[in-house]
Amino acid sequence: QVQLVESGGGSVQAGGSLRLSCAASTRTFSKAAMGWFRQAPGKERKFVAAISWSDGTTYYADSVKGRFTISRDNAKNTEYLQMNSLKPEDTAVYYCAARKYLVRIATPDYDYWGQGTQVTVSS
């Protein structure tokens, strides 16, 4: 089992920025994509962004497109989420995840998950 570890969460004022990182416990493992999901209290876990590991193709939820940027370091098995122009509604626990196969990329049934990192945006 691969362990994913998020970092970079915290508190920020509306309009501010945060950069999240997610590192894998092993240098290499079977995956087709890595991504980010978030879950606010009382709500379902929702897709935020994902990136194809082979060619870097990116995918975004409509709610974050134009504000968030996902990237990856292919050699280090690390993904990043640059979050700009943050809004209070972005407040949630953010989870990084990895998927073995490039299917159903926006659904929360990925194969590996991190422990989550809290992002809080104040108005």
XYZ file of C-alpha atoms in Angstrom:
123
model
C 0.000 0.000 0.000
C 1.285 3.426 -0.992
C 1.047 6.235 1.524
C 0.398 9.777 0.330
C 1.191 12.733 2.566
C -0.217 16.229 2.044
C 1.341 19.429 3.291
C 0.875 23.163 2.880
C -2.595 23.611 4.304
C -3.440 26.432 6.655
C -5.484 29.567 7.107
C -5.601 32.450 4.671
C -7.750 35.498 4.031
C -10.089 35.620 1.066
C -8.169 36.514 -2.062
C -4.991 34.939 -0.762
C -3.030 31.936 -1.945
C -1.829 28.583 -0.692
C 0.256 25.847 -2.271
C -0.426 22.238 -1.356
C 2.019 19.403 -1.897
C 1.504 15.652 -1.900
C 4.400 13.223 -1.705
C 4.293 9.448 -2.046
C 5.986 7.145 0.444
C 7.720 5.296 -2.376
C 9.695 6.775 -5.216
C 7.658 4.990 -7.855
C 4.319 3.191 -7.941
C 1.687 2.186 -10.451
C -0.536 5.142 -11.321
C -2.150 6.825 -14.266
C -3.199 10.040 -12.554
C -2.947 11.958 -9.326
C -5.465 14.456 -8.107
C -7.041 16.465 -5.351
C -10.428 16.173 -3.686
C -11.958 18.227 -0.915
C -14.622 17.689 1.691
C -16.388 20.307 3.757
C -18.328 19.408 6.924
C -21.683 17.859 6.089
C -20.889 17.601 2.393
C -19.694 14.881 0.075
C -16.100 14.570 -1.054
C -15.767 16.418 -4.344
C -13.292 16.438 -7.185
C -11.023 19.476 -7.426
C -8.294 18.747 -9.965
C -6.267 15.923 -11.463
C -3.263 15.439 -13.684
C -2.317 12.610 -16.004
C 1.029 11.245 -14.922
C 2.217 10.336 -18.387
C 1.640 13.551 -20.317
C 0.598 16.151 -17.755
C -2.932 16.695 -19.047
C -4.897 18.569 -16.404
C -8.524 18.444 -15.317
C -10.375 20.911 -13.098
C -13.716 21.286 -11.435
C -15.617 24.264 -12.805
C -15.594 25.900 -9.380
C -11.800 26.208 -9.316
C -10.873 26.553 -12.970
C -8.855 29.705 -13.547
C -7.909 29.971 -9.874
C -6.209 26.664 -9.083
C -3.321 25.045 -10.929
C -2.272 21.421 -10.554
C 1.223 20.274 -11.425
C 3.498 17.330 -10.799
C 7.119 16.345 -10.528
C 7.165 13.092 -12.450
C 10.495 11.911 -11.051
C 9.593 12.606 -7.424
C 6.043 11.224 -7.450
C 4.895 14.540 -6.073
C 1.914 16.663 -7.046
C 1.119 20.263 -6.218
C -1.967 22.405 -6.078
C -1.438 26.142 -6.362
C -4.562 27.865 -5.082
C -5.024 31.547 -5.874
C -7.901 33.961 -5.315
C -9.181 31.782 -2.508
C -12.780 32.117 -1.395
C -14.466 31.144 1.886
C -16.311 28.392 0.022
C -12.938 26.777 -0.690
C -12.685 25.931 3.012
C -12.422 22.152 3.345
C -10.145 19.261 4.104
C -8.105 18.636 0.968
C -7.052 15.105 0.075
C -4.498 14.054 -2.474
C -5.127 10.812 -4.299
C -3.685 8.530 -6.953
C -5.429 6.281 -9.447
C -3.996 3.207 -11.151
C -6.041 3.590 -14.312
C -7.169 6.610 -16.272
C -10.881 6.064 -15.822
C -13.561 7.943 -13.905
C -10.975 10.558 -13.052
C -13.436 12.913 -11.337
C -15.016 10.311 -9.060
C -13.808 9.724 -5.482
C -12.886 6.062 -5.879
C -9.147 6.459 -6.313
C -6.789 3.701 -5.201
C -4.575 5.667 -2.808
C -5.386 8.538 -0.471
C -3.562 10.936 1.784
C -4.639 11.828 5.300
C -5.982 15.244 4.354
C -4.895 18.783 5.117
C -7.154 21.569 6.337
C -7.576 24.711 4.269
C -9.480 27.554 5.888
C -10.333 30.762 4.045
C -11.686 33.658 6.079
C -13.709 36.565 4.747
